[in-house]
Amino acid sequence: DFFSFEIKRGIELQFLNFRIIQSEHGISIDQTNHILQSILNDYFDKNEKVKYESSPFPLDSKFEYELYAALPMSEDELEKAEKKYNGKYNKWTGALQHIAVWSRQDISHAVMRLSGYNAAPSLPCWKALDHTMRYLYHKPHVPIMHPRKKVEKGPAGNGILTK
């Protein structure tokens, strides 16, 4: 069948590159395995110690000026960057865009900013891309959760599960 898929481990479904888990709390959808196997394993060297980044895109205002003022890279500089970062800039922004659209809205802003430089990336663009990949390395599992119970706003404005 064209639309058939195999159920693995009872409550967990694997479909395309998604993992869908049903529990008494609700349904979660994630692409953690795809992120680990198809993106991070190709981007980072196996023994590389990856620095922690707490945000998907650099937040320093000095970096914004550096990004704005930078010139596009020459062919030689671009080739060196592609070797250093294990692939073309467009390849990585495309991989990030796929997961941002389907399951990782937390990186959407970073992907939008990075994609704006696809035609002519500069060195700061590559630095921002690397920053986003390091964030993803330390946060590969951020599922979308659809709770089984209704969520209402509490007194502090946070979500509270109700019956």
Coordinates of C-alpha atoms in Angstrom, one line a residue:
D1 CA 0.0 0.0 0.0
F2 CA 1.2 3.5 -0.8
F3 CA 0.0 5.0 2.5
S4 CA 0.8 2.1 4.8
F5 CA 3.4 2.4 7.6
E6 CA 4.7 0.1 10.2
I7 CA 3.8 0.5 13.9
K8 CA 6.8 0.1 16.1
R9 CA 6.8 -0.5 19.9
G10 CA 3.1 -0.2 20.4
I11 CA 2.3 3.5 21.0
E12 CA 5.1 4.8 18.7
L13 CA 4.6 5.3 15.0
Q14 CA 7.5 5.9 12.5
F15 CA 6.2 7.6 9.4
L16 CA 8.5 9.3 6.8
N17 CA 11.1 11.0 9.1
F18 CA 8.6 11.6 11.9
R19 CA 8.1 9.8 15.2
I20 CA 4.6 10.0 16.6
I21 CA 4.0 8.9 20.2
Q22 CA 0.6 8.5 21.8
S23 CA 0.3 8.4 25.6
E24 CA -2.3 9.1 28.3
H25 CA -0.9 12.7 28.2
G26 CA -1.5 13.3 24.5
I27 CA 0.3 13.0 21.2
S28 CA 3.8 14.2 20.5
I29 CA 5.5 14.6 17.1
D30 CA 9.2 14.9 16.6
Q31 CA 12.0 14.5 14.1
T32 CA 14.8 13.7 16.6
N33 CA 16.1 10.7 14.8
H34 CA 16.2 12.5 11.5
I35 CA 17.9 15.5 13.1
L36 CA 20.6 13.2 14.7
Q37 CA 21.2 10.9 11.7
S38 CA 20.7 13.1 8.6
I39 CA 21.8 16.5 9.8
L40 CA 24.1 16.4 12.9
N41 CA 26.0 13.3 12.1
D42 CA 26.9 14.8 8.7
Y43 CA 27.7 18.3 10.0
F44 CA 29.8 17.5 13.0
D45 CA 32.9 15.3 13.1
K46 CA 32.5 12.3 15.3
N47 CA 35.0 13.3 18.0
E48 CA 34.3 17.0 18.0
K49 CA 33.5 18.7 21.3
V50 CA 30.5 20.9 20.5
K51 CA 30.2 24.2 22.4
Y52 CA 26.8 24.8 23.9
E53 CA 24.6 27.6 22.4
S54 CA 21.5 28.6 24.3
S55 CA 19.8 30.4 21.3
P56 CA 19.2 29.3 17.7
F57 CA 20.7 32.6 16.3
P58 CA 23.5 34.8 17.7
L59 CA 21.9 37.5 19.9
D60 CA 24.9 39.9 20.1
S61 CA 24.2 43.3 18.4
K62 CA 27.9 43.5 17.4
F63 CA 27.3 40.3 15.4
E64 CA 24.3 42.0 13.6
Y65 CA 26.6 44.7 12.4
E66 CA 29.3 42.2 11.4
L67 CA 26.6 40.3 9.4
Y68 CA 25.3 43.5 7.8
A69 CA 28.8 44.8 6.8
A70 CA 30.3 41.6 5.5
L71 CA 31.0 41.1 1.8
P72 CA 30.2 37.8 0.0
M73 CA 33.0 35.3 0.0
S74 CA 35.3 34.7 -2.9
E75 CA 35.2 31.3 -4.7
D76 CA 38.3 30.1 -2.7
E77 CA 36.9 31.3 0.6
L78 CA 33.6 29.6 -0.1
E79 CA 35.4 26.3 -1.0
K80 CA 37.3 26.5 2.3
A81 CA 34.2 27.1 4.3
E82 CA 32.4 24.2 2.6
K83 CA 35.2 21.9 3.6
K84 CA 35.3 23.2 7.2
Y85 CA 31.5 22.9 7.6
N86 CA 31.1 19.6 5.7
G87 CA 28.9 20.9 2.9
K88 CA 27.4 23.8 1.0
Y89 CA 25.7 26.6 2.8
N90 CA 22.4 26.0 0.8
K91 CA 22.5 22.3 1.8
W92 CA 22.5 23.1 5.5
T93 CA 19.9 25.9 5.3
G94 CA 17.7 23.6 3.3
A95 CA 18.0 20.8 5.9
L96 CA 17.3 23.3 8.7
Q97 CA 14.3 24.8 6.7
H98 CA 12.7 21.3 6.4
I99 CA 12.7 20.7 10.1
A100 CA 11.8 24.3 11.0
V101 CA 8.6 24.0 8.8
W102 CA 7.5 20.6 10.1
S103 CA 8.6 20.2 13.7
R104 CA 11.1 22.7 15.0
Q105 CA 9.5 26.1 15.1
D106 CA 12.1 27.2 17.7
I107 CA 14.6 27.6 14.9
S108 CA 12.3 29.3 12.4
H109 CA 13.7 32.8 12.9
A110 CA 17.3 31.6 12.6
V111 CA 16.5 29.7 9.4
M112 CA 14.7 32.7 7.9
R113 CA 17.7 34.9 8.6
L114 CA 20.2 32.3 7.3
S115 CA 18.2 31.7 4.1
G116 CA 18.4 35.3 3.2
Y117 CA 22.0 34.8 2.4
N118 CA 21.7 31.7 0.2
A119 CA 22.8 33.5 -3.0
A120 CA 26.0 34.9 -1.5
P121 CA 26.9 33.8 2.0
S122 CA 29.6 35.7 3.9
L123 CA 31.9 34.4 6.8
P124 CA 29.5 35.8 9.4
C125 CA 26.7 33.8 7.7
W126 CA 28.7 30.6 8.2
K127 CA 29.3 31.6 11.8
A128 CA 25.6 32.0 12.4
L129 CA 24.9 28.7 10.6
D130 CA 27.4 27.0 12.9
H131 CA 25.8 28.7 15.9
T132 CA 22.4 27.3 14.9
M133 CA 23.8 23.8 14.4
R134 CA 25.5 23.9 17.8
Y135 CA 22.1 24.9 19.3
L136 CA 20.5 21.9 17.5
Y137 CA 23.2 19.6 18.7
H138 CA 22.4 20.3 22.3
K139 CA 18.7 20.4 21.8
P140 CA 17.9 17.7 19.2
H141 CA 14.6 16.6 20.9
V142 CA 12.0 19.4 21.1
P143 CA 8.7 17.6 20.3
I144 CA 5.4 19.2 19.4
M145 CA 3.0 18.2 22.1
H146 CA -0.8 18.0 21.6
P147 CA -2.2 17.4 25.1
R148 CA -5.1 15.1 25.5
K149 CA -6.7 17.4 28.1
K150 CA -7.9 20.9 27.4
V151 CA -5.2 23.6 28.2
E152 CA -6.5 26.8 29.7
K153 CA -4.6 29.9 30.9
G154 CA -3.8 30.0 34.6
P155 CA -3.6 33.0 36.8
A156 CA 0.1 33.6 35.8
G157 CA -0.7 33.3 32.1
N158 CA 0.8 29.8 31.9
G159 CA -1.0 26.8 30.5
I160 CA -2.7 24.5 33.0
L161 CA -4.2 21.1 32.1
T162 CA -7.9 20.8 33.0
K163 CA -10.3 17.8 32.9

